[in-house]
Short mmCIF file of C-alpha atoms in Angstrom, two decimals:
data_model
loop_
_atom_site.label_atom_id
_atom_site.label_comp_id
_atom_site.label_asym_id
_atom_site.label_seq_id
_atom_site.Cartn_x
_atom_site.Cartn_y
_atom_site.Cartn_z
CA MET A 1 31.02 9.90 113.21
CA ARG A 2 33.13 6.94 114.23
CA ARG A 3 35.88 6.55 111.68
CA LEU A 4 37.00 2.99 111.01
CA ALA A 5 39.90 2.87 108.57
CA LEU A 6 41.81 -0.13 107.26
CA MET A 7 44.82 0.13 104.96
CA THR A 8 45.33 -2.71 102.48
CA ALA A 9 47.20 -3.26 99.26
CA GLY A 10 44.31 -3.14 96.81
CA VAL A 11 42.09 -5.62 98.66
CA ILE A 12 39.82 -4.95 101.63
CA SER A 13 39.26 -7.31 104.50
CA LEU A 14 36.47 -7.09 107.07
CA GLY A 15 38.83 -6.74 109.99
CA GLY A 16 37.29 -4.76 112.82
CA LEU A 17 34.09 -4.04 110.88
CA ALA A 18 32.51 -7.44 111.47
CA GLY A 19 30.13 -5.94 114.01
CA LEU A 20 28.46 -3.84 111.31
CA ALA A 21 26.34 -6.84 110.33
CA THR A 22 24.36 -6.80 113.59
CA SER A 23 20.92 -5.30 114.12
CA THR A 24 22.46 -2.12 115.53
CA PRO A 25 25.57 -1.48 113.39
CA ALA A 26 27.54 1.73 113.19
CA GLN A 27 25.82 4.14 110.84
CA ALA A 28 28.92 4.92 108.83
CA ALA A 29 32.21 3.32 107.96
CA VAL A 30 35.40 4.67 106.40
CA ARG A 31 37.61 2.31 104.44
CA THR A 32 40.93 3.03 102.68
CA VAL A 33 42.47 0.86 99.99
CA THR A 34 45.81 1.40 98.28
CA HIS A 35 47.56 0.61 95.03
CA PRO A 36 51.20 1.14 96.06
CA PRO A 37 53.01 0.13 92.84
CA ALA A 38 54.14 2.95 90.55
CA ILE A 39 51.75 3.93 87.75
CA VAL A 40 53.80 4.91 84.70
CA VAL A 41 51.99 7.24 82.30
CA PRO A 42 53.11 6.53 78.73
CA ASP A 43 53.58 9.29 76.16
CA VAL A 44 50.39 10.01 74.15
CA SER A 45 48.68 7.00 75.66
CA SER A 46 46.89 5.87 78.80
CA THR A 47 47.16 3.30 81.53
CA SER A 48 44.99 2.18 84.41
CA ALA A 49 45.30 0.77 87.91
CA THR A 50 42.63 -0.77 90.12
CA VAL A 51 41.71 -1.40 93.73
CA ASP A 52 38.97 -3.71 94.95
CA VAL A 53 36.46 -2.97 97.68
CA ALA A 54 34.53 -5.86 99.22
CA ASN A 55 32.05 -6.38 102.07
CA LEU A 56 31.65 -2.68 102.82
CA PRO A 57 28.08 -2.03 104.05
CA GLY A 58 25.92 0.86 103.02
CA ARG A 59 26.00 3.39 100.21
CA VAL A 60 28.73 5.85 99.28
CA THR A 61 28.53 9.26 100.93
CA ASP A 62 32.09 10.49 100.28
CA VAL A 63 35.15 9.57 98.20
CA ASP A 64 38.68 10.97 98.50
CA VAL A 65 41.70 10.02 96.38
CA VAL A 66 45.40 10.46 97.13
CA LEU A 67 47.77 10.60 94.13
CA THR A 68 51.17 9.78 95.58
CA ASN A 69 54.57 11.07 94.45
CA VAL A 70 53.44 12.50 91.11
CA SER A 71 56.00 13.61 88.55
CA HIS A 72 55.56 14.81 84.97
CA THR A 73 57.72 16.87 82.62
CA PHE A 74 54.71 18.78 81.23
CA PRO A 75 51.83 18.38 83.70
CA ASP A 76 49.32 20.17 81.46
CA ASP A 77 49.41 16.97 79.35
CA LEU A 78 48.41 14.80 82.32
CA ASP A 79 44.80 13.68 82.74
CA ILE A 80 43.75 11.48 85.66
CA PHE A 81 40.25 10.04 86.05
CA LEU A 82 38.44 7.78 88.52
CA ARG A 83 35.70 5.28 87.71
CA ALA A 84 33.61 3.56 90.36
CA PRO A 85 32.30 -0.02 90.11
CA GLY A 86 29.21 -0.17 87.94
CA SER A 87 29.23 3.58 87.30
CA THR A 88 28.72 5.11 83.88
CA GLN A 89 30.60 8.23 84.95
CA VAL A 90 34.30 9.02 85.28
CA VAL A 91 35.41 11.89 87.50
CA ARG A 92 38.18 14.19 86.29
CA LEU A 93 40.52 14.28 89.27
CA MET A 94 43.04 16.52 87.48
CA SER A 95 43.12 17.48 83.84
CA ASP A 96 44.92 20.22 81.89
CA VAL A 97 46.26 21.88 85.04
CA CYS A 98 49.60 22.92 86.53
CA GLY A 99 51.04 24.35 83.30
CA SER A 100 54.42 23.45 81.79
CA ALA A 101 56.81 23.49 84.75
CA ASP A 102 57.90 20.04 85.89
CA LEU A 103 56.00 18.31 88.67
CA VAL A 104 58.51 16.50 90.85
CA GLY A 105 57.40 14.11 93.58
CA VAL A 106 54.26 15.95 94.73
CA THR A 107 51.29 14.30 96.44
CA PHE A 108 47.75 15.48 95.80
CA THR A 109 44.69 14.66 97.90
CA ILE A 110 41.61 15.08 95.71
CA ASP A 111 38.65 15.94 97.94
CA ASP A 112 35.36 17.65 97.09
CA ASP A 113 35.62 19.52 100.39
CA ALA A 114 39.07 20.98 99.75
CA GLY A 115 39.41 24.75 99.72
CA THR A 116 40.74 25.20 96.20
CA THR A 117 41.36 23.59 92.82
CA LEU A 118 44.68 22.96 91.12
CA PRO A 119 45.69 26.08 89.15
CA ASP A 120 45.85 26.20 85.38
CA ASN A 121 49.48 27.30 85.21
CA GLY A 122 51.00 26.24 88.54
CA PRO A 123 52.84 26.09 90.76
CA CYS A 124 51.16 22.98 92.16
CA PRO A 125 52.61 22.06 95.56
CA SER A 126 51.53 19.00 97.51
CA GLY A 127 48.20 19.51 99.23
CA SER A 128 44.44 18.97 99.12
CA TYR A 129 42.47 20.09 96.08
CA ARG A 130 39.01 19.72 94.62
CA PRO A 131 38.74 17.82 91.32
CA SER A 132 40.32 20.19 88.80
CA ASP A 133 39.92 20.64 85.04
CA THR A 134 40.59 23.56 82.71
CA GLY A 135 40.18 21.79 79.36
CA THR A 136 37.23 20.59 77.32
CA ALA A 137 38.78 18.12 74.88
CA GLU A 138 38.85 14.97 77.03
CA VAL A 139 37.09 11.95 75.59
CA PRO A 140 35.63 9.64 78.27
CA PRO A 141 35.98 5.86 78.05
CA PRO A 142 33.32 4.22 75.85
CA GLY A 143 29.95 4.03 77.55
CA THR A 144 30.77 6.70 80.15
CA THR A 145 30.31 10.42 80.68
CA LEU A 146 32.58 12.92 82.41
CA ALA A 147 31.86 14.30 85.88
CA ASP A 148 33.65 17.07 87.76
CA SER A 149 32.84 16.09 91.34
CA LEU A 150 33.42 12.94 93.36
CA ALA A 151 29.87 13.41 94.61
CA ALA A 152 28.88 11.78 91.30
CA PHE A 153 29.46 8.48 93.13
CA ASP A 154 27.24 9.29 96.12
CA GLY A 155 24.55 6.69 96.72
CA ILE A 156 26.14 3.83 94.82
CA ASP A 157 27.21 0.44 96.14
CA PRO A 158 30.93 0.85 97.00
CA ASN A 159 31.83 -2.80 96.42
CA GLY A 160 33.69 -3.87 93.32
CA THR A 161 36.60 -2.62 91.26
CA TRP A 162 37.53 1.07 91.29
CA THR A 163 39.68 2.16 88.35
CA LEU A 164 42.16 5.03 88.13
CA ILE A 165 42.88 6.04 84.52
CA ALA A 166 45.96 8.15 83.76
CA SER A 167 46.74 9.47 80.29
CA ASP A 168 49.13 11.80 78.50
CA ASP A 169 47.46 13.70 75.67
CA LEU A 170 50.39 15.28 73.77
CA ALA A 171 53.73 13.92 72.53
CA GLY A 172 57.10 14.63 74.03
CA ASP A 173 56.63 14.30 77.79
CA THR A 174 55.93 11.52 80.30
CA GLY A 175 55.40 11.03 83.99
CA GLN A 176 54.36 8.67 86.73
CA LEU A 177 52.65 8.28 90.06
CA ALA A 178 55.67 6.75 91.75
CA GLY A 179 53.74 5.89 94.91
CA GLY A 180 50.56 4.76 93.20
CA PHE A 181 47.28 5.94 94.68
CA SER A 182 44.90 5.34 97.54
CA LEU A 183 41.14 5.56 97.77
CA THR A 184 39.10 6.38 100.89
CA VAL A 185 35.39 5.57 100.74
CA THR A 186 32.86 6.62 103.37
CA THR A 187 29.51 4.84 103.48
CA ASP A 188 26.28 5.11 105.43
CA ASP A 189 24.01 2.15 106.09
CA ALA A 190 21.67 3.82 108.58
CA PRO A 191 17.88 3.70 108.17
CA GLY A 192 15.99 6.75 107.03
CA VAL A 193 13.20 8.73 108.67
CA THR A 194 9.78 7.40 107.73
CA THR A 195 6.96 9.75 106.75
CA ILE A 196 3.33 8.70 106.47
CA THR A 197 1.94 9.86 103.11
CA SER A 198 -1.64 8.59 103.37
CA ARG A 199 -3.80 7.30 106.20
CA PRO A 200 -7.40 6.48 107.11
CA LYS A 201 -9.69 9.05 108.71
CA LYS A 202 -9.39 9.29 112.49
CA SER A 203 -12.91 7.90 112.83
CA THR A 204 -14.50 5.78 110.13
CA LYS A 205 -16.89 2.93 109.52
CA ALA A 206 -14.62 1.47 106.82
CA ARG A 207 -13.32 -2.00 107.58
CA LYS A 208 -10.49 -1.47 105.12
CA ALA A 209 -7.54 0.90 105.56
CA THR A 210 -4.68 1.88 103.31
CA ILE A 211 -1.50 3.47 104.67
CA GLY A 212 1.17 4.97 102.46
CA PHE A 213 4.69 5.76 103.61
CA THR A 214 8.15 6.68 102.41
CA ALA A 215 11.65 7.37 103.82
CA ASP A 216 14.02 10.25 103.31
CA LYS A 217 16.76 8.04 101.83
CA ALA A 218 16.96 5.33 99.21
CA HIS A 219 17.99 1.70 99.61
CA VAL A 220 16.07 1.07 102.82
CA THR A 221 13.34 -1.48 103.49
CA PHE A 222 10.37 -1.25 105.83
CA GLN A 223 8.75 -3.15 108.65
CA CYS A 224 5.20 -2.66 109.92
CA LYS A 225 3.58 -3.53 113.24
CA VAL A 226 -0.21 -3.76 113.07
CA ASP A 227 -1.89 -3.40 116.46
CA ALA A 228 -0.36 -6.02 118.80
CA LYS A 229 1.04 -8.22 116.03
CA GLU A 230 4.75 -8.81 115.45
CA TRP A 231 6.89 -6.61 113.24
CA LYS A 232 6.82 -7.84 109.63
CA ALA A 233 8.38 -6.71 106.35
CA CYS A 234 6.03 -4.47 104.39
CA ASN A 235 5.82 -2.18 101.40
CA SER A 236 3.90 0.99 100.68
CA PRO A 237 0.97 1.12 100.44
CA LEU A 238 -0.01 -1.23 103.25
CA THR A 239 -3.63 -2.38 102.90
CA LEU A 240 -5.54 -3.83 105.85
CA ARG A 241 -8.88 -5.61 105.45
CA HIS A 242 -11.62 -7.00 107.69
CA LEU A 243 -10.82 -4.63 110.52
CA LYS A 244 -12.86 -5.06 113.67
CA PRO A 245 -14.60 -2.12 115.34
CA GLY A 246 -12.39 -0.36 117.87
CA LYS A 247 -9.06 1.45 118.04
CA HIS A 248 -6.24 0.51 115.68
CA LYS A 249 -2.65 1.61 115.25
CA VAL A 250 0.12 0.85 112.81
CA ARG A 251 3.78 1.57 113.35
CA VAL A 252 6.17 1.77 110.37
CA ARG A 253 9.96 1.80 110.59
CA SER A 254 12.70 1.84 107.99
CA VAL A 255 15.56 -0.67 108.08
CA GLY A 256 19.11 0.12 106.94
CA GLU A 257 21.04 -2.19 104.66
CA SER A 258 22.87 -3.81 107.57
CA GLY A 259 19.68 -4.32 109.56
CA GLN A 260 19.64 -1.20 111.73
CA PHE A 261 16.12 -0.15 112.73
CA GLU A 262 14.78 3.38 112.75
CA ALA A 263 14.72 4.49 116.39
CA THR A 264 11.32 6.20 116.33
CA PRO A 265 8.80 4.51 114.04
CA ALA A 266 6.09 6.52 112.31
CA LEU A 267 2.67 5.99 113.89
CA VAL A 268 -0.87 5.95 112.51
CA LYS A 269 -3.91 5.72 114.84
CA TRP A 270 -7.60 5.63 114.02
CA ARG A 271 -10.92 4.21 115.19
CA VAL A 272 -13.33 1.93 113.32
CA ARG A 273 -16.93 2.68 114.36
CA ARG A 274 -19.69 0.11 114.39
#
């Protein structure tokens, strides 16, 4: 996979990704946005920070979060969540972990593919960890539900405002993310593989034919080529009428969100007898 990463301060620009809007764009893109200001976590309260993603093609396939220079005098009190644009879920990045010993200037990369989670009682050195939670008392923001994996955001539109929520749930201790946070989003805008789900008999007298089809991924469109005609947008099922006697064929291809065509269209062939 070709990795195309751009670092910005909370706002994404197209930069070197302009070519993704062509008919043969890259199938995946990686974009990183940052919120560098410190995020101070107030005692027995919560705060939030946001980054904006714009003009990123495709659908989310992976999300990683870096929490930079984290300190807290009782880390078990610290709960950090991530909410994606338009999502009704918030992912617990770290909650009720690392025990009572002070966290001082550590940096955590939260990644579903990391080898371990943050421990309940520490120590918690800088490193990569899966989303980690050992408590059950968290209350999600109104209108949302809690999720324990960043894969909860797979398949959504990445564009919009992503929100990091940090809270302290017991009195007497505070902390901060002195270096803010960064968000890396990977997307895929490639077409899917088309499968024919219904077709006419190989030899028939029927002058009408119905062809059903689907793709192995969501958020794609389809084009059909009937005999020698031009490719045209189509939906399943495709119904053809007033067919002349002779051989007929229909090709069907899926089209990714940035206009990339499926390399090998699905094919249906049959014969209309007199």
